[in-house]
Amino acid sequence: MQLAVWTYEGPPHVGAMRVATAMRGVHYLLHAPQGDTYADLLFTMIERRNVRPPVTYTTFQARDLGKDTASLFQNAARDAVERFKPQALLVGASCTAELIQDDPAGLANNMGLPCPVIPLELPSYQRKENWGAAETFYQIVRHLADTSVRPAPREGRRPRVNLLGPAALGFRHRDDVIEVRRILDLLGIDVHLVAPQDASPEDIRTIGAADFNIVLYPEIGDEAARWLDKTFAQPAIRTVPIGVGATRAFISEVAALAGVDPAPALNDGASRMPWWSRSVDSTYLTGKRVFVFGDATHAVAAARIAHEELGFTVCGIGCYNREFARDIRAAAKEYGLEPLITDDHLTVEEAIAAAAPELVLGTQMERHIAKRLGVPCAVISSPVHVQDFPARFSPQMGFEGANVIFDTWVHPLVMGLEEHLLTMFRDDFEFSDAAGPSHLHGSAPAHSKPEPVLAPAGDILIKEEAAPVAASDGSAGWTDDAERELRKIPFFVRGKAKRNTEKYANEMGLAAITLDTLYEAKAHYAR
């Protein structure tokens, strides 16, 4: 466990909360000290759920450590069962409560509670949130599934499937499920259950009645899917339908396993991304350098879309969940890159700065990093903040998800070019701040001299008749004409141009960076 201001994953008991909160009829009793109860905010504030998470804390305090904290847990268990009347009770300990070793599972099992008790052993100092969610879902399925349940004969009925992995606080999980259900309906396939999202213990009991499983989010659903394959001989589809190519592959695999015709879903007219990505407005973005970071599933999918469907150049790829590092290493090999496997956001920031991308695809942490570096960013993966739980329908999966991805990724680049044009012409009397908006005539003097304007993050301040500005390392200053020419470079690559020019000037032993130096450095690094 590492203490940091920002973390990509919380401790594993937060993952358990994500599963419990996603389900119906389940309650989670967490042995935790006062101060470990912050997780309520994750669901009520960030995801804006209209119900409180089904979690009860024992909430012992420092003065309780000299007494019997085990009795506090037992009293809390009785109260929770009596008040909430759950169909199943999850029990576990937070990272701090682990240290006092009260054994919540053993205590609960010996109480004779009137509902199934599912013990969770979540080692907080070795594992993290996604692992905790996967382990919790696996234990729920293992304890509650009726192993005698089998699919009905196929004659005279439509194929049935389970969708595994969607949970609370997941990135667009709600909308992805809607889109995947729509695809399956076009194929003539029924969804037996979605789990853990909206599933009850009774639903889990019948999980074996489906013909096969679809693992939408491997970080949460894959472990349970492997147990179901072993126990019920249920095969699993593991192709994640993010992007047009992956969606087509997904449809073909599902149709083949279900024995249905894929044409109705493959001929879906809602897919506009392929045409848009070949349009004039998009082809001038071909070759843009993209840095990708997030959970492994979304990072691999994003890199594939960027490279194969939008024509971008992937200049960096990484993930924070080490359990899926193998997937990232395989993807990085395809792009000739060294993978970045880390949960340290400062290391990620250094890698992004070194790669000098023109677009960052990442989590909410990369959003902050990109803002500091003056680079456009689109969020593709958890962890996310409240703005990434939109009220509108905004999936990532399926053909409609590909349309959403196109808008989300391309628009920051397009608006970046517009911002660059406004920056280029800021000294023109028509476009200066002093002139006012062009569509509001007479709102400001037409030829007033503009005030100095601060460029986007990472740029230098340009003023008329300004004194030479020292370079970043203090060894060479910029002349006025070189500064003005630097300002004409698009802001999302200006930082790299500035660093390269200063490096070239230092290597050449130049005392000042002139207009000629800027051009010479450009030619030098273009070779």
PDB file of C-alpha atoms in Angstrom, residues 355-526:
ATOM      1  CA  ALA A 355       6.477  11.385 -25.134  1.00  0.00           C
ATOM      2  CA  ALA A 356       5.101  14.861 -26.030  1.00  0.00           C
ATOM      3  CA  PRO A 357       1.747  13.558 -27.361  1.00  0.00           C
ATOM      4  CA  GLU A 358      -0.874  15.684 -29.089  1.00  0.00           C
ATOM      5  CA  LEU A 359      -3.727  13.875 -27.326  1.00  0.00           C
ATOM      6  CA  VAL A 360      -3.898  12.005 -24.021  1.00  0.00           C
ATOM      7  CA  LEU A 361      -6.429   9.214 -23.455  1.00  0.00           C
ATOM      8  CA  GLY A 362      -6.605   8.306 -19.789  1.00  0.00           C
ATOM      9  CA  THR A 363      -8.327   8.581 -16.418  1.00  0.00           C
ATOM     10  CA  GLN A 364      -9.265  11.664 -14.423  1.00  0.00           C
ATOM     11  CA  MET A 365      -5.627  11.818 -13.268  1.00  0.00           C
ATOM     12  CA  GLU A 366      -4.403  12.086 -16.851  1.00  0.00           C
ATOM     13  CA  ARG A 367      -7.011  14.801 -17.362  1.00  0.00           C
ATOM     14  CA  HIS A 368      -5.256  16.876 -14.705  1.00  0.00           C
ATOM     15  CA  ILE A 369      -1.807  15.977 -16.064  1.00  0.00           C
ATOM     16  CA  ALA A 370      -2.781  16.960 -19.615  1.00  0.00           C
ATOM     17  CA  LYS A 371      -4.229  20.237 -18.395  1.00  0.00           C
ATOM     18  CA  ARG A 372      -0.936  21.125 -16.720  1.00  0.00           C
ATOM     19  CA  LEU A 373       0.968  20.212 -19.892  1.00  0.00           C
ATOM     20  CA  GLY A 374      -1.433  22.097 -22.178  1.00  0.00           C
ATOM     21  CA  VAL A 375      -2.453  18.952 -24.122  1.00  0.00           C
ATOM     22  CA  PRO A 376      -6.015  17.892 -25.064  1.00  0.00           C
ATOM     23  CA  CYS A 377      -7.332  14.897 -23.132  1.00  0.00           C
ATOM     24  CA  ALA A 378     -10.262  12.479 -23.296  1.00  0.00           C
ATOM     25  CA  VAL A 379     -11.233  10.160 -20.439  1.00  0.00           C
ATOM     26  CA  ILE A 380     -11.436   6.468 -21.402  1.00  0.00           C
ATOM     27  CA  SER A 381     -11.231   4.612 -18.092  1.00  0.00           C
ATOM     28  CA  SER A 382     -11.890   4.633 -14.357  1.00  0.00           C
ATOM     29  CA  PRO A 383     -11.084   6.274 -12.027  1.00  0.00           C
ATOM     30  CA  VAL A 384     -13.380   9.058 -13.148  1.00  0.00           C
ATOM     31  CA  HIS A 385     -15.245  11.965 -11.621  1.00  0.00           C
ATOM     32  CA  VAL A 386     -18.830  13.169 -11.638  1.00  0.00           C
ATOM     33  CA  GLN A 387     -18.686  14.592 -15.181  1.00  0.00           C
ATOM     34  CA  ASP A 388     -18.017  11.087 -16.518  1.00  0.00           C
ATOM     35  CA  PHE A 389     -21.403   9.859 -15.274  1.00  0.00           C
ATOM     36  CA  PRO A 390     -23.543  11.855 -17.733  1.00  0.00           C
ATOM     37  CA  ALA A 391     -27.337  11.927 -17.589  1.00  0.00           C
ATOM     38  CA  ARG A 392     -27.457  11.284 -21.350  1.00  0.00           C
ATOM     39  CA  PHE A 393     -26.940   7.922 -23.057  1.00  0.00           C
ATOM     40  CA  SER A 394     -23.204   7.779 -23.688  1.00  0.00           C
ATOM     41  CA  PRO A 395     -21.866   4.203 -24.060  1.00  0.00           C
ATOM     42  CA  GLN A 396     -18.358   3.090 -24.990  1.00  0.00           C
ATOM     43  CA  MET A 397     -19.379  -0.301 -26.389  1.00  0.00           C
ATOM     44  CA  GLY A 398     -21.064  -1.189 -29.659  1.00  0.00           C
ATOM     45  CA  PHE A 399     -21.507   0.936 -32.765  1.00  0.00           C
ATOM     46  CA  GLU A 400     -23.116   3.776 -30.825  1.00  0.00           C
ATOM     47  CA  GLY A 401     -20.206   3.636 -28.390  1.00  0.00           C
ATOM     48  CA  ALA A 402     -17.818   4.025 -31.348  1.00  0.00           C
ATOM     49  CA  ASN A 403     -19.734   7.153 -32.377  1.00  0.00           C
ATOM     50  CA  VAL A 404     -19.410   8.541 -28.843  1.00  0.00           C
ATOM     51  CA  ILE A 405     -15.688   7.745 -28.804  1.00  0.00           C
ATOM     52  CA  PHE A 406     -15.146   9.537 -32.113  1.00  0.00           C
ATOM     53  CA  ASP A 407     -16.806  12.698 -30.793  1.00  0.00           C
ATOM     54  CA  THR A 408     -15.010  12.520 -27.448  1.00  0.00           C
ATOM     55  CA  TRP A 409     -11.543  12.062 -28.935  1.00  0.00           C
ATOM     56  CA  VAL A 410     -11.640  14.138 -32.110  1.00  0.00           C
ATOM     57  CA  HIS A 411     -13.446  17.221 -30.824  1.00  0.00           C
ATOM     58  CA  PRO A 412     -10.652  18.233 -28.396  1.00  0.00           C
ATOM     59  CA  LEU A 413      -8.208  18.158 -31.319  1.00  0.00           C
ATOM     60  CA  VAL A 414     -10.526  20.163 -33.563  1.00  0.00           C
ATOM     61  CA  MET A 415     -11.185  22.730 -30.853  1.00  0.00           C
ATOM     62  CA  GLY A 416      -7.461  22.814 -30.172  1.00  0.00           C
ATOM     63  CA  LEU A 417      -6.869  23.937 -33.750  1.00  0.00           C
ATOM     64  CA  GLU A 418      -9.536  26.607 -33.361  1.00  0.00           C
ATOM     65  CA  GLU A 419      -7.861  27.808 -30.187  1.00  0.00           C
ATOM     66  CA  HIS A 420      -4.566  27.889 -32.070  1.00  0.00           C
ATOM     67  CA  LEU A 421      -6.059  30.088 -34.793  1.00  0.00           C
ATOM     68  CA  LEU A 422      -7.444  32.509 -32.209  1.00  0.00           C
ATOM     69  CA  THR A 423      -4.036  32.596 -30.553  1.00  0.00           C
ATOM     70  CA  MET A 424      -2.254  33.199 -33.859  1.00  0.00           C
ATOM     71  CA  PHE A 425      -4.407  36.209 -34.695  1.00  0.00           C
ATOM     72  CA  ARG A 426      -4.738  37.662 -31.217  1.00  0.00           C
ATOM     73  CA  ASP A 427      -2.815  40.785 -32.309  1.00  0.00           C
ATOM     74  CA  ASP A 428      -5.168  41.428 -35.238  1.00  0.00           C
ATOM     75  CA  PHE A 429      -7.610  44.257 -34.513  1.00  0.00           C
ATOM     76  CA  GLU A 430     -10.580  42.037 -35.452  1.00  0.00           C
ATOM     77  CA  PHE A 431      -9.659  39.128 -33.191  1.00  0.00           C
ATOM     78  CA  SER A 432      -8.103  40.788 -30.156  1.00  0.00           C
ATOM     79  CA  ASP A 433      -9.865  40.665 -26.808  1.00  0.00           C
ATOM     80  CA  ALA A 434     -10.313  44.423 -26.962  1.00  0.00           C
ATOM     81  CA  ALA A 435     -12.344  44.144 -30.181  1.00  0.00           C
ATOM     82  CA  GLY A 436     -15.013  42.041 -28.505  1.00  0.00           C
ATOM     83  CA  PRO A 437     -16.981  39.184 -30.063  1.00  0.00           C
ATOM     84  CA  SER A 438     -17.254  39.526 -33.846  1.00  0.00           C
ATOM     85  CA  HIS A 439     -21.015  38.883 -33.833  1.00  0.00           C
ATOM     86  CA  LEU A 440     -21.695  41.720 -31.333  1.00  0.00           C
ATOM     87  CA  HIS A 441     -21.009  44.817 -33.406  1.00  0.00           C
ATOM     88  CA  GLY A 442     -19.886  47.943 -31.627  1.00  0.00           C
ATOM     89  CA  SER A 443     -19.221  46.278 -28.281  1.00  0.00           C
ATOM     90  CA  ALA A 444     -15.638  47.565 -28.170  1.00  0.00           C
ATOM     91  CA  PRO A 445     -13.449  50.080 -30.031  1.00  0.00           C
ATOM     92  CA  ALA A 446     -12.616  48.585 -33.433  1.00  0.00           C
ATOM     93  CA  HIS A 447      -8.900  49.395 -33.430  1.00  0.00           C
ATOM     94  CA  SER A 448      -7.990  49.447 -29.757  1.00  0.00           C
ATOM     95  CA  LYS A 449      -4.610  48.008 -28.935  1.00  0.00           C
ATOM     96  CA  PRO A 450      -4.887  44.541 -27.314  1.00  0.00           C
ATOM     97  CA  GLU A 451      -3.557  43.859 -23.876  1.00  0.00           C
ATOM     98  CA  PRO A 452      -0.939  41.135 -23.463  1.00  0.00           C
ATOM     99  CA  VAL A 453      -2.603  37.708 -23.374  1.00  0.00           C
ATOM    100  CA  LEU A 454      -1.374  34.697 -21.463  1.00  0.00           C
ATOM    101  CA  ALA A 455      -0.934  31.697 -23.721  1.00  0.00           C
ATOM    102  CA  PRO A 456      -2.239  28.212 -22.772  1.00  0.00           C
ATOM    103  CA  ALA A 457      -0.576  26.244 -19.992  1.00  0.00           C
ATOM    104  CA  GLY A 458       3.108  25.629 -20.585  1.00  0.00           C
ATOM    105  CA  ASP A 459       3.598  28.563 -22.982  1.00  0.00           C
ATOM    106  CA  ILE A 460       5.436  31.832 -22.536  1.00  0.00           C
ATOM    107  CA  LEU A 461       3.929  35.281 -22.181  1.00  0.00           C
ATOM    108  CA  ILE A 462       4.409  37.361 -25.324  1.00  0.00           C
ATOM    109  CA  LYS A 463       4.434  41.157 -25.129  1.00  0.00           C
ATOM    110  CA  GLU A 464       5.215  43.841 -27.623  1.00  0.00           C
ATOM    111  CA  GLU A 465       8.805  45.050 -27.263  1.00  0.00           C
ATOM    112  CA  ALA A 466       9.360  42.501 -24.499  1.00  0.00           C
ATOM    113  CA  ALA A 467      12.848  41.862 -23.207  1.00  0.00           C
ATOM    114  CA  PRO A 468      14.419  38.536 -24.223  1.00  0.00           C
ATOM    115  CA  VAL A 469      13.038  35.700 -22.135  1.00  0.00           C
ATOM    116  CA  ALA A 470      15.505  33.284 -20.596  1.00  0.00           C
ATOM    117  CA  ALA A 471      15.352  29.660 -21.683  1.00  0.00           C
ATOM    118  CA  SER A 472      14.055  26.984 -19.314  1.00  0.00           C
ATOM    119  CA  ASP A 473      17.572  26.112 -18.060  1.00  0.00           C
ATOM    120  CA  GLY A 474      18.742  29.736 -17.981  1.00  0.00           C
ATOM    121  CA  SER A 475      21.521  29.266 -20.572  1.00  0.00           C
ATOM    122  CA  ALA A 476      20.012  31.014 -23.611  1.00  0.00           C
ATOM    123  CA  GLY A 477      17.439  33.753 -24.057  1.00  0.00           C
ATOM    124  CA  TRP A 478      14.804  34.180 -26.765  1.00  0.00           C
ATOM    125  CA  THR A 479      14.804  37.216 -29.032  1.00  0.00           C
ATOM    126  CA  ASP A 480      11.526  39.001 -29.773  1.00  0.00           C
ATOM    127  CA  ASP A 481      11.210  37.740 -33.357  1.00  0.00           C
ATOM    128  CA  ALA A 482      11.921  34.151 -32.259  1.00  0.00           C
ATOM    129  CA  GLU A 483       9.271  34.432 -29.527  1.00  0.00           C
ATOM    130  CA  ARG A 484       6.689  35.699 -32.019  1.00  0.00           C
ATOM    131  CA  GLU A 485       7.437  32.839 -34.397  1.00  0.00           C
ATOM    132  CA  LEU A 486       7.232  30.315 -31.552  1.00  0.00           C
ATOM    133  CA  ARG A 487       3.777  31.607 -30.732  1.00  0.00           C
ATOM    134  CA  LYS A 488       2.583  30.659 -34.233  1.00  0.00           C
ATOM    135  CA  ILE A 489       3.239  26.968 -33.537  1.00  0.00           C
ATOM    136  CA  PRO A 490       0.074  25.133 -32.355  1.00  0.00           C
ATOM    137  CA  PHE A 491      -0.024  25.253 -28.566  1.00  0.00           C
ATOM    138  CA  PHE A 492      -0.346  21.484 -28.184  1.00  0.00           C
ATOM    139  CA  VAL A 493       3.132  20.957 -29.713  1.00  0.00           C
ATOM    140  CA  ARG A 494       4.644  24.319 -28.793  1.00  0.00           C
ATOM    141  CA  GLY A 495       6.168  23.001 -25.588  1.00  0.00           C
ATOM    142  CA  LYS A 496       8.074  20.299 -27.462  1.00  0.00           C
ATOM    143  CA  ALA A 497       9.278  22.799 -30.086  1.00  0.00           C
ATOM    144  CA  LYS A 498      10.461  25.142 -27.336  1.00  0.00           C
ATOM    145  CA  ARG A 499      12.358  22.392 -25.504  1.00  0.00           C
ATOM    146  CA  ASN A 500      13.974  21.092 -28.687  1.00  0.00           C
ATOM    147  CA  THR A 501      15.081  24.572 -29.739  1.00  0.00           C
ATOM    148  CA  GLU A 502      16.593  25.321 -26.334  1.00  0.00           C
ATOM    149  CA  LYS A 503      18.372  21.965 -26.333  1.00  0.00           C
ATOM    150  CA  TYR A 504      19.772  22.669 -29.799  1.00  0.00           C
ATOM    151  CA  ALA A 505      20.916  26.153 -28.756  1.00  0.00           C
ATOM    152  CA  ASN A 506      22.677  24.749 -25.701  1.00  0.00           C
ATOM    153  CA  GLU A 507      24.413  22.071 -27.746  1.00  0.00           C
ATOM    154  CA  MET A 508      25.560  24.700 -30.249  1.00  0.00           C
ATOM    155  CA  GLY A 509      26.712  27.001 -27.439  1.00  0.00           C
ATOM    156  CA  LEU A 510      24.473  29.872 -28.566  1.00  0.00           C
ATOM    157  CA  ALA A 511      23.916  32.790 -26.218  1.00  0.00           C
ATOM    158  CA  ALA A 512      20.539  33.753 -27.703  1.00  0.00           C
ATOM    159  CA  ILE A 513      17.813  31.966 -29.640  1.00  0.00           C
ATOM    160  CA  THR A 514      17.029  33.833 -32.835  1.00  0.00           C
ATOM    161  CA  LEU A 515      14.560  33.190 -35.634  1.00  0.00           C
ATOM    162  CA  ASP A 516      17.302  31.365 -37.540  1.00  0.00           C
ATOM    163  CA  THR A 517      18.002  29.174 -34.507  1.00  0.00           C
ATOM    164  CA  LEU A 518      14.344  28.138 -34.359  1.00  0.00           C
ATOM    165  CA  TYR A 519      14.373  27.055 -38.025  1.00  0.00           C
ATOM    166  CA  GLU A 520      17.745  25.334 -37.715  1.00  0.00           C
ATOM    167  CA  ALA A 521      16.543  23.353 -34.701  1.00  0.00           C
ATOM    168  CA  LYS A 522      13.418  22.338 -36.594  1.00  0.00           C
ATOM    169  CA  ALA A 523      15.508  21.076 -39.511  1.00  0.00           C
ATOM    170  CA  HIS A 524      17.930  19.323 -37.157  1.00  0.00           C
ATOM    171  CA  TYR A 525      15.229  17.277 -35.376  1.00  0.00           C
ATOM    172  CA  ALA A 526      13.322  16.595 -38.597  1.00  0.00           C
TER     173      ALA A 526
END
